Amino acid sequence: AIHYSKQIGKKLRNAENRIVNLLHKDVRSRLLGFIYNLAVQQGCSGSAKEFSMESFLTHDDIARLIGSSRQTVTSIINETQSYGLFQMNRKVIFIPDVNGLLKAADVG
């Protein structure tokens, strides 16, 4: 019962965080925060310099998850890739500087 309660509480916190992000952050911050949170869920530690993970989401999937359009997400991904915050292709998302992404996302 305690394990089940913890799972429900975690899902409620995640839903609340997504709503707060929709209300208070711009699309760029939501996208960078989403990429950072995805890396943390995939096992990235806060002390890691760089991190690589499998890319299983399309731009449309990401747009729906952060409350934006596919075109906006694609243009912001291209913009942030030119700054070197992360590299994303069909198979891999590579974050060369995890702390830099965290600062740019304004998550923590």
PDB file of C-alpha atoms in Angstrom:
ATOM      1  CA  ALA A   1       0.000   0.000   0.000  1.00  0.00           C
ATOM      2  CA  ILE A   2       2.847   2.384   0.786  1.00  0.00           C
ATOM      3  CA  HIS A   3       4.550   1.610  -2.538  1.00  0.00           C
ATOM      4  CA  TYR A   4       1.289   2.273  -4.386  1.00  0.00           C
ATOM      5  CA  SER A   5       0.793   5.564  -2.521  1.00  0.00           C
ATOM      6  CA  LYS A   6       4.313   6.680  -3.428  1.00  0.00           C
ATOM      7  CA  GLN A   7       3.677   5.901  -7.111  1.00  0.00           C
ATOM      8  CA  ILE A   8       0.429   7.881  -7.124  1.00  0.00           C
ATOM      9  CA  GLY A   9       2.104  10.783  -5.318  1.00  0.00           C
ATOM     10  CA  LYS A  10       4.950  10.823  -7.850  1.00  0.00           C
ATOM     11  CA  LYS A  11       2.505  10.894 -10.768  1.00  0.00           C
ATOM     12  CA  LEU A  12       0.552  13.741  -9.160  1.00  0.00           C
ATOM     13  CA  ARG A  13       3.759  15.756  -8.609  1.00  0.00           C
ATOM     14  CA  ASN A  14       4.774  15.192 -12.227  1.00  0.00           C
ATOM     15  CA  ALA A  15       1.361  16.341 -13.466  1.00  0.00           C
ATOM     16  CA  GLU A  16       1.496  19.404 -11.217  1.00  0.00           C
ATOM     17  CA  ASN A  17       4.996  20.283 -12.450  1.00  0.00           C
ATOM     18  CA  ARG A  18       3.861  20.005 -16.072  1.00  0.00           C
ATOM     19  CA  ILE A  19       0.943  22.373 -15.433  1.00  0.00           C
ATOM     20  CA  VAL A  20       3.160  24.876 -13.618  1.00  0.00           C
ATOM     21  CA  ASN A  21       5.655  24.727 -16.501  1.00  0.00           C
ATOM     22  CA  LEU A  22       2.881  25.415 -19.004  1.00  0.00           C
ATOM     23  CA  LEU A  23       1.794  28.459 -17.059  1.00  0.00           C
ATOM     24  CA  HIS A  24       5.147  29.996 -16.154  1.00  0.00           C
ATOM     25  CA  LYS A  25       7.756  28.976 -18.733  1.00  0.00           C
ATOM     26  CA  ASP A  26       8.304  29.634 -22.408  1.00  0.00           C
ATOM     27  CA  VAL A  27       8.577  26.823 -24.965  1.00  0.00           C
ATOM     28  CA  ARG A  28      12.391  26.905 -25.032  1.00  0.00           C
ATOM     29  CA  SER A  29      12.626  26.451 -21.254  1.00  0.00           C
ATOM     30  CA  ARG A  30      10.010  23.692 -21.304  1.00  0.00           C
ATOM     31  CA  LEU A  31      11.885  21.849 -24.072  1.00  0.00           C
ATOM     32  CA  LEU A  32      15.269  22.081 -22.357  1.00  0.00           C
ATOM     33  CA  GLY A  33      13.716  21.064 -19.034  1.00  0.00           C
ATOM     34  CA  PHE A  34      12.033  18.118 -20.739  1.00  0.00           C
ATOM     35  CA  ILE A  35      15.343  16.949 -22.262  1.00  0.00           C
ATOM     36  CA  TYR A  36      17.074  17.298 -18.877  1.00  0.00           C
ATOM     37  CA  ASN A  37      14.305  15.410 -17.044  1.00  0.00           C
ATOM     38  CA  LEU A  38      14.363  12.697 -19.709  1.00  0.00           C
ATOM     39  CA  ALA A  39      18.106  12.298 -19.168  1.00  0.00           C
ATOM     40  CA  VAL A  40      17.619  12.044 -15.401  1.00  0.00           C
ATOM     41  CA  GLN A  41      14.924   9.381 -15.901  1.00  0.00           C
ATOM     42  CA  GLN A  42      17.315   7.467 -18.167  1.00  0.00           C
ATOM     43  CA  GLY A  43      19.971   7.382 -15.429  1.00  0.00           C
ATOM     44  CA  CYS A  44      21.993  10.573 -15.808  1.00  0.00           C
ATOM     45  CA  SER A  45      23.514  11.651 -12.514  1.00  0.00           C
ATOM     46  CA  GLY A  46      23.901  15.286 -11.574  1.00  0.00           C
ATOM     47  CA  SER A  47      27.681  14.929 -11.527  1.00  0.00           C
ATOM     48  CA  ALA A  48      27.926  13.607 -15.114  1.00  0.00           C
ATOM     49  CA  LYS A  49      29.809  15.793 -17.587  1.00  0.00           C
ATOM     50  CA  GLU A  50      28.114  14.384 -20.680  1.00  0.00           C
ATOM     51  CA  PHE A  51      25.294  11.940 -21.298  1.00  0.00           C
ATOM     52  CA  SER A  52      23.944   9.977 -24.222  1.00  0.00           C
ATOM     53  CA  MET A  53      20.574   8.245 -24.434  1.00  0.00           C
ATOM     54  CA  GLU A  54      18.407   6.510 -26.984  1.00  0.00           C
ATOM     55  CA  SER A  55      15.996   8.790 -28.818  1.00  0.00           C
ATOM     56  CA  PHE A  56      12.563   7.174 -28.953  1.00  0.00           C
ATOM     57  CA  LEU A  57      10.402  10.306 -29.332  1.00  0.00           C
ATOM     58  CA  THR A  58       9.586  12.238 -32.483  1.00  0.00           C
ATOM     59  CA  HIS A  59       9.401  16.021 -32.581  1.00  0.00           C
ATOM     60  CA  ASP A  60       5.612  15.691 -32.626  1.00  0.00           C
ATOM     61  CA  ASP A  61       5.669  13.495 -29.497  1.00  0.00           C
ATOM     62  CA  ILE A  62       7.865  16.011 -27.686  1.00  0.00           C
ATOM     63  CA  ALA A  63       5.619  18.890 -28.792  1.00  0.00           C
ATOM     64  CA  ARG A  64       2.545  17.174 -27.412  1.00  0.00           C
ATOM     65  CA  LEU A  65       4.278  16.438 -24.115  1.00  0.00           C
ATOM     66  CA  ILE A  66       5.406  20.038 -23.567  1.00  0.00           C
ATOM     67  CA  GLY A  67       2.278  21.704 -24.962  1.00  0.00           C
ATOM     68  CA  SER A  68       3.584  23.183 -28.180  1.00  0.00           C
ATOM     69  CA  SER A  69       3.497  22.652 -31.937  1.00  0.00           C
ATOM     70  CA  ARG A  70       5.845  20.409 -33.897  1.00  0.00           C
ATOM     71  CA  GLN A  71       7.123  23.323 -35.962  1.00  0.00           C
ATOM     72  CA  THR A  72       8.055  25.331 -32.873  1.00  0.00           C
ATOM     73  CA  VAL A  73       9.803  22.356 -31.279  1.00  0.00           C
ATOM     74  CA  THR A  74      11.754  21.651 -34.471  1.00  0.00           C
ATOM     75  CA  SER A  75      12.932  25.252 -34.794  1.00  0.00           C
ATOM     76  CA  ILE A  76      13.953  25.428 -31.109  1.00  0.00           C
ATOM     77  CA  ILE A  77      15.779  22.084 -31.359  1.00  0.00           C
ATOM     78  CA  ASN A  78      17.716  23.363 -34.377  1.00  0.00           C
ATOM     79  CA  GLU A  79      18.508  26.615 -32.557  1.00  0.00           C
ATOM     80  CA  THR A  80      19.706  24.932 -29.361  1.00  0.00           C
ATOM     81  CA  GLN A  81      21.753  22.403 -31.321  1.00  0.00           C
ATOM     82  CA  SER A  82      23.628  25.276 -32.944  1.00  0.00           C
ATOM     83  CA  TYR A  83      24.463  26.553 -29.426  1.00  0.00           C
ATOM     84  CA  GLY A  84      25.760  23.099 -28.472  1.00  0.00           C
ATOM     85  CA  LEU A  85      23.360  22.423 -25.588  1.00  0.00           C
ATOM     86  CA  PHE A  86      22.452  18.995 -26.979  1.00  0.00           C
ATOM     87  CA  GLN A  87      22.564  17.010 -30.216  1.00  0.00           C
ATOM     88  CA  MET A  88      19.521  15.052 -31.319  1.00  0.00           C
ATOM     89  CA  ASN A  89      18.967  12.723 -34.251  1.00  0.00           C
ATOM     90  CA  ARG A  90      16.632   9.795 -34.927  1.00  0.00           C
ATOM     91  CA  LYS A  91      18.595   7.378 -32.756  1.00  0.00           C
ATOM     92  CA  VAL A  92      20.479   9.294 -30.067  1.00  0.00           C
ATOM     93  CA  ILE A  93      20.192  12.363 -27.865  1.00  0.00           C
ATOM     94  CA  PHE A  94      23.655  13.496 -26.776  1.00  0.00           C
ATOM     95  CA  ILE A  95      24.153  16.118 -24.066  1.00  0.00           C
ATOM     96  CA  PRO A  96      27.782  17.329 -24.075  1.00  0.00           C
ATOM     97  CA  ASP A  97      27.386  19.490 -20.944  1.00  0.00           C
ATOM     98  CA  VAL A  98      24.687  18.331 -18.525  1.00  0.00           C
ATOM     99  CA  ASN A  99      25.234  21.268 -16.150  1.00  0.00           C
ATOM    100  CA  GLY A 100      25.033  23.742 -19.041  1.00  0.00           C
ATOM    101  CA  LEU A 101      21.713  22.233 -20.113  1.00  0.00           C
ATOM    102  CA  LEU A 102      20.461  22.423 -16.531  1.00  0.00           C
ATOM    103  CA  LYS A 103      21.357  26.121 -16.301  1.00  0.00           C
ATOM    104  CA  ALA A 104      19.807  26.903 -19.682  1.00  0.00           C
ATOM    105  CA  ALA A 105      16.623  25.024 -18.748  1.00  0.00           C
ATOM    106  CA  ASP A 106      16.342  26.856 -15.424  1.00  0.00           C
ATOM    107  CA  VAL A 107      15.147  23.604 -13.779  1.00  0.00           C
ATOM    108  CA  GLY A 108      17.227  23.617 -10.645  1.00  0.00           C
TER     109      GLY A 108
END
